[in-house]
Coordinates of C-alpha atoms in Angstrom, one line a residue:
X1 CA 145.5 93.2 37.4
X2 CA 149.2 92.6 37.3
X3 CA 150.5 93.0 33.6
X4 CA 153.0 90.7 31.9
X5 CA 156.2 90.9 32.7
X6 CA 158.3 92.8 29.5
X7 CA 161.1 90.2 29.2
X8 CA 162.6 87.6 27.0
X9 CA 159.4 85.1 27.9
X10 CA 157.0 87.9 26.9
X11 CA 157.7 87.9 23.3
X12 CA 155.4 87.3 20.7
X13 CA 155.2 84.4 18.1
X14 CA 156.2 87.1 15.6
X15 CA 159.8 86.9 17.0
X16 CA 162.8 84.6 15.6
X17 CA 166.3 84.4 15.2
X18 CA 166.8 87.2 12.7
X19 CA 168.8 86.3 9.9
X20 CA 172.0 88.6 9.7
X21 CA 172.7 88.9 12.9
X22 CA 176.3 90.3 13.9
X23 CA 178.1 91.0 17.0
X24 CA 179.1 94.5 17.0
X25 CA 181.9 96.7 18.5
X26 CA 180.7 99.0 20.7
X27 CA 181.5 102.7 22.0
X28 CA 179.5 104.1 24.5
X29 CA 180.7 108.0 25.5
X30 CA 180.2 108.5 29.1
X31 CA 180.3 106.3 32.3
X32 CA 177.2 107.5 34.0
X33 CA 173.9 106.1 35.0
X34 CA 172.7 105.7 31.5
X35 CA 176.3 104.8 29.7
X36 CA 176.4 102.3 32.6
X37 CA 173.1 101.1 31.4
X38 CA 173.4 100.8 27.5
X39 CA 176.8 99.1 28.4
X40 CA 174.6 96.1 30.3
X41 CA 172.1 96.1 28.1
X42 CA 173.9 95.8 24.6
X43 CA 176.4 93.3 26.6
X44 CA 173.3 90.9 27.5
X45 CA 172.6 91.0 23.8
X46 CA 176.0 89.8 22.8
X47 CA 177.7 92.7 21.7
X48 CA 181.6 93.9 22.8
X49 CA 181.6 97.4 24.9
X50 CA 183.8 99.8 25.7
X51 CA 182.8 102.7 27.6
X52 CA 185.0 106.5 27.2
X53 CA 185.8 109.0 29.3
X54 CA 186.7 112.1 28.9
X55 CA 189.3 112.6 32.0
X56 CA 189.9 110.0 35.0
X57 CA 187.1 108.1 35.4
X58 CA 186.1 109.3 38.8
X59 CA 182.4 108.0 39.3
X60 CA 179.1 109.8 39.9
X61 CA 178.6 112.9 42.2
X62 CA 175.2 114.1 43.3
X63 CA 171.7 112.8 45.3
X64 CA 169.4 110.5 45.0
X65 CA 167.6 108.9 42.1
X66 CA 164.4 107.8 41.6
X67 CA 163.9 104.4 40.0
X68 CA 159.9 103.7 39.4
X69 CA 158.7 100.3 38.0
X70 CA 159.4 101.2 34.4
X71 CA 163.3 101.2 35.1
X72 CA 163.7 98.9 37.6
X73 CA 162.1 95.9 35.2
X74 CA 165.2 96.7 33.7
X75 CA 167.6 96.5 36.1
X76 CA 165.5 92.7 37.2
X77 CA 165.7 91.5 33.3
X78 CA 169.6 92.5 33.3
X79 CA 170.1 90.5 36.6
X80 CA 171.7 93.7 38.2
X81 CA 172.2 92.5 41.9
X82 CA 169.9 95.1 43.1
X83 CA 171.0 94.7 46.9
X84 CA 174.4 96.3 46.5
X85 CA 172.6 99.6 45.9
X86 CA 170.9 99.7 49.2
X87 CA 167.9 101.4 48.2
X88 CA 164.8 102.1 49.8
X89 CA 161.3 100.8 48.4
X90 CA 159.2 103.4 48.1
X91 CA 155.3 103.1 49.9
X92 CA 153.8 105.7 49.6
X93 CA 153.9 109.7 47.5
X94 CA 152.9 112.3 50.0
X95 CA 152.5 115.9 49.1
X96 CA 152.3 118.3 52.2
X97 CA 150.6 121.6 52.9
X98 CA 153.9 124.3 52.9
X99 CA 152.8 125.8 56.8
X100 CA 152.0 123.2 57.9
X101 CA 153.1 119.8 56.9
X102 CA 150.0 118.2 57.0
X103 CA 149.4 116.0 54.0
X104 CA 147.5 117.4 51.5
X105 CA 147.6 114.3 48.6
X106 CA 148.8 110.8 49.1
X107 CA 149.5 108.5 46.7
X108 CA 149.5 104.7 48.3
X109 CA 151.7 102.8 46.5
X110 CA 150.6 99.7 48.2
X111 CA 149.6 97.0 45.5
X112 CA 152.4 99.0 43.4
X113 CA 154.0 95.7 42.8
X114 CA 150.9 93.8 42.5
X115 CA 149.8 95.9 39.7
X116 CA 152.7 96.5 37.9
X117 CA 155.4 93.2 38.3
X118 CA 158.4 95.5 40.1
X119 CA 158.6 97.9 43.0
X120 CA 159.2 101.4 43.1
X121 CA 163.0 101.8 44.3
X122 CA 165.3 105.2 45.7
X123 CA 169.1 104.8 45.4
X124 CA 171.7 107.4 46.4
X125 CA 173.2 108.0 43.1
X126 CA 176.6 107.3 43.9
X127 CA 175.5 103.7 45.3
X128 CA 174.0 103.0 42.2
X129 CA 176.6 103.8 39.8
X130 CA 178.8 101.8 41.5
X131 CA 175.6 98.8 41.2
X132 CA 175.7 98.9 38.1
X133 CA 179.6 99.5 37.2
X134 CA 179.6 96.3 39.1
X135 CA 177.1 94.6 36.8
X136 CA 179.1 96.0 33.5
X137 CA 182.4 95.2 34.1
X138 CA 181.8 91.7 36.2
X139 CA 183.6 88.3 34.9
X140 CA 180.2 86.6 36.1
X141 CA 177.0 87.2 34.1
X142 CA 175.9 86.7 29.9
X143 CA 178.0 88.6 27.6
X144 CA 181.6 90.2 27.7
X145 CA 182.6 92.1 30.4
X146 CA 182.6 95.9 29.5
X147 CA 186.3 97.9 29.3
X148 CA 186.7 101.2 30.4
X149 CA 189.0 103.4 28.5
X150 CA 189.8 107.8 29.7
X151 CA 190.5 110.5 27.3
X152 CA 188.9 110.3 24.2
X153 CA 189.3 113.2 22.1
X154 CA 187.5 113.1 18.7
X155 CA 184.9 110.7 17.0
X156 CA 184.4 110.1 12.9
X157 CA 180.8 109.9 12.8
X158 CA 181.4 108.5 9.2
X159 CA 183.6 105.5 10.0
X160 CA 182.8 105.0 14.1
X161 CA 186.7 105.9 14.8
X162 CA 187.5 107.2 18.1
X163 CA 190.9 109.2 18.8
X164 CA 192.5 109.5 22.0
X165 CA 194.5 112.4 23.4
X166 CA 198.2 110.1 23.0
X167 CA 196.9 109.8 19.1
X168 CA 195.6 106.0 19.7
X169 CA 192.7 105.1 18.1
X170 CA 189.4 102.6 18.3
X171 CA 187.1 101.7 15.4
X172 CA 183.3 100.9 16.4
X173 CA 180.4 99.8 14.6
X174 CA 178.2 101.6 16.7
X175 CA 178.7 104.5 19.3
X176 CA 175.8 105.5 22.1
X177 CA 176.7 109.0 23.0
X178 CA 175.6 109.2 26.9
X179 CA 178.1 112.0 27.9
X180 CA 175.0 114.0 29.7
X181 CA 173.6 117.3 29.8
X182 CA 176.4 118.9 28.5
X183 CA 177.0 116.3 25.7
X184 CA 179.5 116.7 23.1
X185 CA 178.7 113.8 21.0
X186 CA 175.1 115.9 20.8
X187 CA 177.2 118.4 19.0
X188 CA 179.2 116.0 17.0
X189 CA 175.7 114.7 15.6
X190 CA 175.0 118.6 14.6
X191 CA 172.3 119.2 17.6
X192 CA 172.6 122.6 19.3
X193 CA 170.3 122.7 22.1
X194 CA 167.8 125.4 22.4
X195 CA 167.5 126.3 26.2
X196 CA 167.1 128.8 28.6
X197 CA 167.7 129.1 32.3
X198 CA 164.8 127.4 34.4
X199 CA 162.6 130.4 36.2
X200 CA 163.2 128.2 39.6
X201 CA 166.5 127.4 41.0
X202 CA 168.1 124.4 43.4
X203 CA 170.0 123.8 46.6
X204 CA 170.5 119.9 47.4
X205 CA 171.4 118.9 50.9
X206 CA 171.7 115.6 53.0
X207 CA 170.9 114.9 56.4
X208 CA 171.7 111.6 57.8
X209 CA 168.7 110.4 59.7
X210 CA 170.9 109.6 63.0
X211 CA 171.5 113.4 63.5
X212 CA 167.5 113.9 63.0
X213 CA 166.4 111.7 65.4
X214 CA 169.0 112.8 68.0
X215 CA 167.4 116.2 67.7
X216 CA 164.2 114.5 68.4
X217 CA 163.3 115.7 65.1
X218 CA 160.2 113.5 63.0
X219 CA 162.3 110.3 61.4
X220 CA 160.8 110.5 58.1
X221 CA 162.8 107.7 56.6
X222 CA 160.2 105.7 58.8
X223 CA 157.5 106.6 56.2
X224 CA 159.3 105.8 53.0
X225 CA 157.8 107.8 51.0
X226 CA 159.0 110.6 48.7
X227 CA 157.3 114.2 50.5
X228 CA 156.9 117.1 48.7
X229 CA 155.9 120.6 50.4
X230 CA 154.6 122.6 48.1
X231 CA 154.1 122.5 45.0
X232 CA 150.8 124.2 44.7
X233 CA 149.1 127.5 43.5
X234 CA 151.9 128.3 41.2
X235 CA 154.4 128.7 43.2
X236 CA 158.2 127.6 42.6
X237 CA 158.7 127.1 46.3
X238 CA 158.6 122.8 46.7
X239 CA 160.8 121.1 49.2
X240 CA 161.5 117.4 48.1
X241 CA 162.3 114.7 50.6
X242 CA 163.7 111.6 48.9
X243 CA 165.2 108.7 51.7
X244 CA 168.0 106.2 50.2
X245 CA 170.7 104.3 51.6
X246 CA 168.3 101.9 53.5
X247 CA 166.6 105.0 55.2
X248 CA 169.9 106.0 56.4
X249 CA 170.5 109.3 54.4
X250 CA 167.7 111.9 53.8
X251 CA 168.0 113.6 50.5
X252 CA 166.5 117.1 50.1
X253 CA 166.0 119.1 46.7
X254 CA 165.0 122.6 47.4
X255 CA 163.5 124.1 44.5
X256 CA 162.8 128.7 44.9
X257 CA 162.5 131.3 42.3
X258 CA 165.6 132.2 40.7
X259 CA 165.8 136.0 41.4
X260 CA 166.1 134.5 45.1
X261 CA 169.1 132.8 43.8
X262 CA 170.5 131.9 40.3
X263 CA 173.0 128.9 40.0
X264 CA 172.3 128.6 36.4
X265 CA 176.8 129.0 36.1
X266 CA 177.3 126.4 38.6
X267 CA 177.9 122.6 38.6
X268 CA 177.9 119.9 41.1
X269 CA 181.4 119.8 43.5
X270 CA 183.0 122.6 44.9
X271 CA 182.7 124.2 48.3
X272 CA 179.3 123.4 50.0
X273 CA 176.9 126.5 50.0
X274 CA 176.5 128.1 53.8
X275 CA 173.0 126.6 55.2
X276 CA 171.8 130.0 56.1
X277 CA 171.4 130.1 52.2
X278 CA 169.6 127.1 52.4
X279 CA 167.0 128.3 54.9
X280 CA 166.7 131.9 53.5
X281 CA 163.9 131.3 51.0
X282 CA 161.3 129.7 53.6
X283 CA 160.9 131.7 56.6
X284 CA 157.0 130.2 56.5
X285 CA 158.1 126.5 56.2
X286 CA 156.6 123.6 58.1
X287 CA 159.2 123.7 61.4
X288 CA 159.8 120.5 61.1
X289 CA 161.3 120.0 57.8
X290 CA 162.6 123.4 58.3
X291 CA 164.7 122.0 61.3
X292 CA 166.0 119.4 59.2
X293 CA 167.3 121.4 56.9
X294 CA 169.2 123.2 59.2
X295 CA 171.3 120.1 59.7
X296 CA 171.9 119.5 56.4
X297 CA 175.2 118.5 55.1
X298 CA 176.9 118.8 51.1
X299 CA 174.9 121.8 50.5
X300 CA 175.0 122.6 46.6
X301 CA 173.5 124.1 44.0
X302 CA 171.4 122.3 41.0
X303 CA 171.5 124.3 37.9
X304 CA 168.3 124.2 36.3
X305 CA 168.1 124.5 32.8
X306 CA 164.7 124.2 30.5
X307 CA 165.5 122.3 27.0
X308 CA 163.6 122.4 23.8
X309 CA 163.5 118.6 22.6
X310 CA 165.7 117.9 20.1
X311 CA 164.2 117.1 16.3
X312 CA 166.5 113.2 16.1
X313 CA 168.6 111.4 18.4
X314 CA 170.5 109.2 15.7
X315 CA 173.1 110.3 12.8
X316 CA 174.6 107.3 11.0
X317 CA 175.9 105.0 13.4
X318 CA 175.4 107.6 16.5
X319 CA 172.7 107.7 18.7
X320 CA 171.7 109.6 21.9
X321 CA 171.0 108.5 25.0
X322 CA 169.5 110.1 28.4
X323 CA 170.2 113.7 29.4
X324 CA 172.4 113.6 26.1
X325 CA 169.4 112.9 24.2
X326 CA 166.1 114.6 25.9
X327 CA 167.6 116.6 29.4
X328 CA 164.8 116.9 31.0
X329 CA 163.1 118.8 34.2
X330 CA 163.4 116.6 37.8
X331 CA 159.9 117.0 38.4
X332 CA 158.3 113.5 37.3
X333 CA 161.0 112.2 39.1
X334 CA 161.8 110.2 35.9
X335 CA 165.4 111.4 34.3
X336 CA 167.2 108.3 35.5
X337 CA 164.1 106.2 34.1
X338 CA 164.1 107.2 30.7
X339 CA 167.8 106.7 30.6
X340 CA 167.4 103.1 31.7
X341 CA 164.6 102.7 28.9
X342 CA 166.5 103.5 26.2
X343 CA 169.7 101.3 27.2
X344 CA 166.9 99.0 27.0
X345 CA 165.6 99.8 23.5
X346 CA 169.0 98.8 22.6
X347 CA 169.3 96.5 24.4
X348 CA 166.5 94.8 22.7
X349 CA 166.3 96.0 19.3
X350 CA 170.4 94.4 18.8
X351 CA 169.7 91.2 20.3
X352 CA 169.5 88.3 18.4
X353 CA 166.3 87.7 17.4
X354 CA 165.5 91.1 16.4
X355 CA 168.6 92.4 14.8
X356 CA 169.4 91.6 11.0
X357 CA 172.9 92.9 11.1
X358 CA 172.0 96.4 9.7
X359 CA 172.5 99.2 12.2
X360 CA 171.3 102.0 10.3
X361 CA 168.2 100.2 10.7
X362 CA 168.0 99.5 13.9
X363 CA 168.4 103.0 15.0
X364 CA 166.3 104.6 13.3
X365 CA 163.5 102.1 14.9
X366 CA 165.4 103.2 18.2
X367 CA 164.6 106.9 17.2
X368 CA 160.6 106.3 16.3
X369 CA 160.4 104.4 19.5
X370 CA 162.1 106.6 22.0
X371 CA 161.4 110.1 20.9
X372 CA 157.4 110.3 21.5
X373 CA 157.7 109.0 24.8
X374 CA 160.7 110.8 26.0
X375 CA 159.2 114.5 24.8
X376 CA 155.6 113.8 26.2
X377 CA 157.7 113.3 29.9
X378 CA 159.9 116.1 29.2
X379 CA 156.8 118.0 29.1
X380 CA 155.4 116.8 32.1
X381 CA 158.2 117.5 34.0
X382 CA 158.0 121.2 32.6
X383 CA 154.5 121.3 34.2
X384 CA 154.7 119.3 37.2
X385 CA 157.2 122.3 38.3
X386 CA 155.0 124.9 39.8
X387 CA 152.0 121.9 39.8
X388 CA 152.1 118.8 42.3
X389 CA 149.1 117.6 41.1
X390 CA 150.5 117.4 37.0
X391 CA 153.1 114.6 38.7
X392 CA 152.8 110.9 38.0
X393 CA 151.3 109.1 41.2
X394 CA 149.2 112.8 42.1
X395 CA 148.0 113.0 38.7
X396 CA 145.4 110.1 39.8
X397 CA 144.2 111.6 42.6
X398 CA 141.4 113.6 41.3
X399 CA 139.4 113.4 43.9
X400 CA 141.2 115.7 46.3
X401 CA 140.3 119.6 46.9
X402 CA 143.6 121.5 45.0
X403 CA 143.5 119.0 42.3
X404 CA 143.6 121.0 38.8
X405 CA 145.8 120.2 35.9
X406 CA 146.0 121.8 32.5
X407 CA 145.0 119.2 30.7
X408 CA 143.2 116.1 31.9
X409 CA 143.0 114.4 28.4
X410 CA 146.9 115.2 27.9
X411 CA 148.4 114.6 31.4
X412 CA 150.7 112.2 31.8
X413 CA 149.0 108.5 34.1
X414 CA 151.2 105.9 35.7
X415 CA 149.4 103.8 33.4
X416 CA 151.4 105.1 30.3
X417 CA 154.8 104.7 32.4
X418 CA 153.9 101.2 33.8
X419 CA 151.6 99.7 31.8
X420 CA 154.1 100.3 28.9
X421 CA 155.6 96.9 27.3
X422 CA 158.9 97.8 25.0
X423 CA 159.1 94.6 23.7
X424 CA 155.8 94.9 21.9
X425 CA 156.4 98.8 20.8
X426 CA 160.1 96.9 19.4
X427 CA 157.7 94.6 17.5
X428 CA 155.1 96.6 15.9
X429 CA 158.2 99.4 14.6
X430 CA 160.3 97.1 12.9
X431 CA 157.0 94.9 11.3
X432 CA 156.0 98.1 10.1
X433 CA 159.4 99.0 8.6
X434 CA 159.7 95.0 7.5
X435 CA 156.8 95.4 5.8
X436 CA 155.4 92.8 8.0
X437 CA 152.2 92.5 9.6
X438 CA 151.5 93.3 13.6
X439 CA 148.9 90.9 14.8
X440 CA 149.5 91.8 18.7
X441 CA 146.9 93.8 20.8
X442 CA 149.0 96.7 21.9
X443 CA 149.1 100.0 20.7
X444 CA 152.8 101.5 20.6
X445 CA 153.6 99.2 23.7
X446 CA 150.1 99.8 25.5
X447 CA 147.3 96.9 25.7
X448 CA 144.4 97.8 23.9
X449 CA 141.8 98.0 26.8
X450 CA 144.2 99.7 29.2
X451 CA 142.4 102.7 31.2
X452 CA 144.3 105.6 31.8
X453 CA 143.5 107.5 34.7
X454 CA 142.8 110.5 32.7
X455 CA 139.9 108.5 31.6
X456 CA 141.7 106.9 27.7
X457 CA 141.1 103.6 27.0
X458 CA 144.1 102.5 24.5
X459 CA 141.9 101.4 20.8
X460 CA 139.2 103.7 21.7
X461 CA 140.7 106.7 20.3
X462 CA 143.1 107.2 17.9
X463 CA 146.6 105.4 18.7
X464 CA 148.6 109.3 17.9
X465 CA 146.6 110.4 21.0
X466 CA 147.9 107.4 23.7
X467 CA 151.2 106.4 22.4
X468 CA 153.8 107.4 24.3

């Protein structure tokens, strides 16, 4: 059953031109994926934007990004013009034995976009950032074309005034802080993260498929599919194979434990680690993805830290957004995702015929809708770490020898992710904080009926125990 689409012609009758209604000056703090993202969104709804950055605006470094069904409605609704980010559609999950190579679990996303209205997509991160700078700052398209401004300094959380390093300054009724994992507007709104260094570290490398093939090595962008070996019995050793660039570029994450190698003071850039490092931890590795990484190019370290989630994401007229808000484990492959989903909570909640002019409101509504569902995946990524099977897409296949979780009734279901419908969950938060009755049959954004594959039907239990 393919569920409807979560766009403008999905609302409800509830929903009208709401009386109040104000365009706002915006400041969003930080020109990554997700700043990129809240920028398009709250400039579809009709709002001004200006985006700050620290130093020299300089773009995104890194990998690949995963962008599953639940983001890339988004990027559709937004009319993002997905083609200049070259990505690859995803067909299939596989997770491989570690010797051997053989699978061990696939997950067949074919029907994917039957099922759930949008495909599954893989950008390289740098490609994608530059997709949707595009999309932002653009003459063509609804809204104002976002401005990009460098060195901020300070921001008044009491009046929305930002002050540059020159002593220039910009008012703003509302301010999206999505300066990443090392956030200082987190700070600003009195958050001090409780986290610890990640008991697993990272290595990223690239190979460009031409070298593989000329090696006669396997051509695995010719399966696109994102391969994991390992994963299994505990262990922190997992080798993740993610192709982008239209199959060109192979992306490999390298996860081992830490005492065989702790990055936790590194960042992305500098000098390229030596691939003998690379290949140290997995003498036993399948020889064919083993050869691979042998060739691999940009070699650099990930530092992996493990964050508590944070108790509120708003103060007055500041909110949170992405790694900013709820940094998050890699393992559900979902970071990017839940980035993209809160641009689109505002994006939705300050449009027209939902906002009434009072911002305090609206994000506080942004708050109750985003924080359940972002710490249940921050979770899951926590577990999917030493446990393949915890990880959406594997979490279905139940049938298959390994499979164990530690929860069935609490594991996270591509259901939950897909099946969710924001507009709804908008719609049933501010009724219920209008006073206003909610007449739809969804339960926090999930149709009652829906069966999650750890066996929940959404209404047949209580809502506290689906909602995400």
């Amino acid at each position: 059953m393919r569920l409807p689409q979560a766009d403008a012609d999905s609302a409800s009758n509830m929903r009208s031109t709401a009386t109040g209604w104000r365009r706002l000056s915006v400041g969003v703090v930080g020109g990554g994926i997700g700043g990129l993202a809240a920028s398009i969104a709250l400039r579809r709804a009709g709002h001004e934007v200006t985006i700050y950055e620290r130093h020299d605006f300089a773009g995104e470094v890194g990998a690949s990004i995963s962008c599953a069904a639940n983001g890339t409605r988004w990027l559709h609704e937004w009319k993002v013009d997905i083609a200049k980010g070259d990505p690859v559609v995803l067909r299939k999950l596989i997770n491989r034995d570690w010797k051997t190579g053989e699978p061990v679990s696939v997950y067949d996303l074919a029907g994917y976009e039957e099922r759930w209205g949008y495909v599954y997509y893989m950008f390289h991160r740098q490609y994608m950032h530059a997709m949707l700078k595009d999309c932002a700052m653009q003459e063509e398209g609804e809204g104002t074309p976002v401005k990009l401004l460098v060195n901020h300094q300070d921001i008044n959380l009491e009046t929305g005034l930002i002050t540059f390093a020159n002593g220039k300054t910009a008012q703003h009724d509302l301010i999206v802080g999505a300066d990443g994992i090392g956030s200082a507007v987190r700070g600003i709104i009195g958050l001090k993260p409780e986290k610890k260094p990640a008991d697993s570290s990272c290595l990223h490398a690239n190979v460009r498929t031409e070298d593989a093939v000329r090696l006669g090595l396997v051509d695995y962008s010719q399966h696109s599919a994102l391969e994991y070996w390992g994963g299994q019995d505990n262990s922190w050793d997992k080798i993740v194979l993610s192709p982008c660039n239209g199959g060109s570029l192979l992306s490999y994450y390298c996860f081992f434990p830490r005492e065989k190698g702790d990055f936790t003071n590194h960042t992305w850039g500098g000098t390229d680690r030596p691939v003998e490092e690379l290949l140290a931890p997995y003498p036993e590795l399948d020889k064919q993805v083993r050869a691979h990484l042998a060739i691999g190019q940009e070699i650099r370290p990930w530092r992996l830290w493990v964050h508590q989630p944070y108790p509120y994401l708003v103060r007055n007229m500041v909110c949170l957004l992405g790694d900013a808000g709820h940094p998050m484990m890699p393992h559900q492959s979902q970071g990017a995702c839940m980035a993209i989903e809160d641009a689109a909570a505002l994006g939705i909640l300050f449009r027209p015929d939902y906002f009434d002019g009072n911002v305090a409101e609206a994000l506080q509504a942004y708050q109750e809708i985003r924080l359940p569902r972002v710490t249940k995946v921050q979770a899951a990524s926590a577990k999917a770490a030493v446990n393949i099977n915890e990880r959406i897409g594997f979490s279905s296949n139940t049938n298959i020898p390994k499979y164990k979780v530690a929860s069935e009734k609490d594991k996270l279901t591509i259901e939950e992710m897909n099946g969710y419908d924001m507009y709804k969950d908008v719609e049933e938060v501010l009724a219920k904080r209008r006073g206003k009755p909610f007449m739809q049959p969804y339960i926090r954004g999930l149709p009652i009926g829906l069966k999650l594959s750890n066996g929940t039907v959404v209404g047949q239990q209580p809502s506290a125990e689906v909602k995400l």
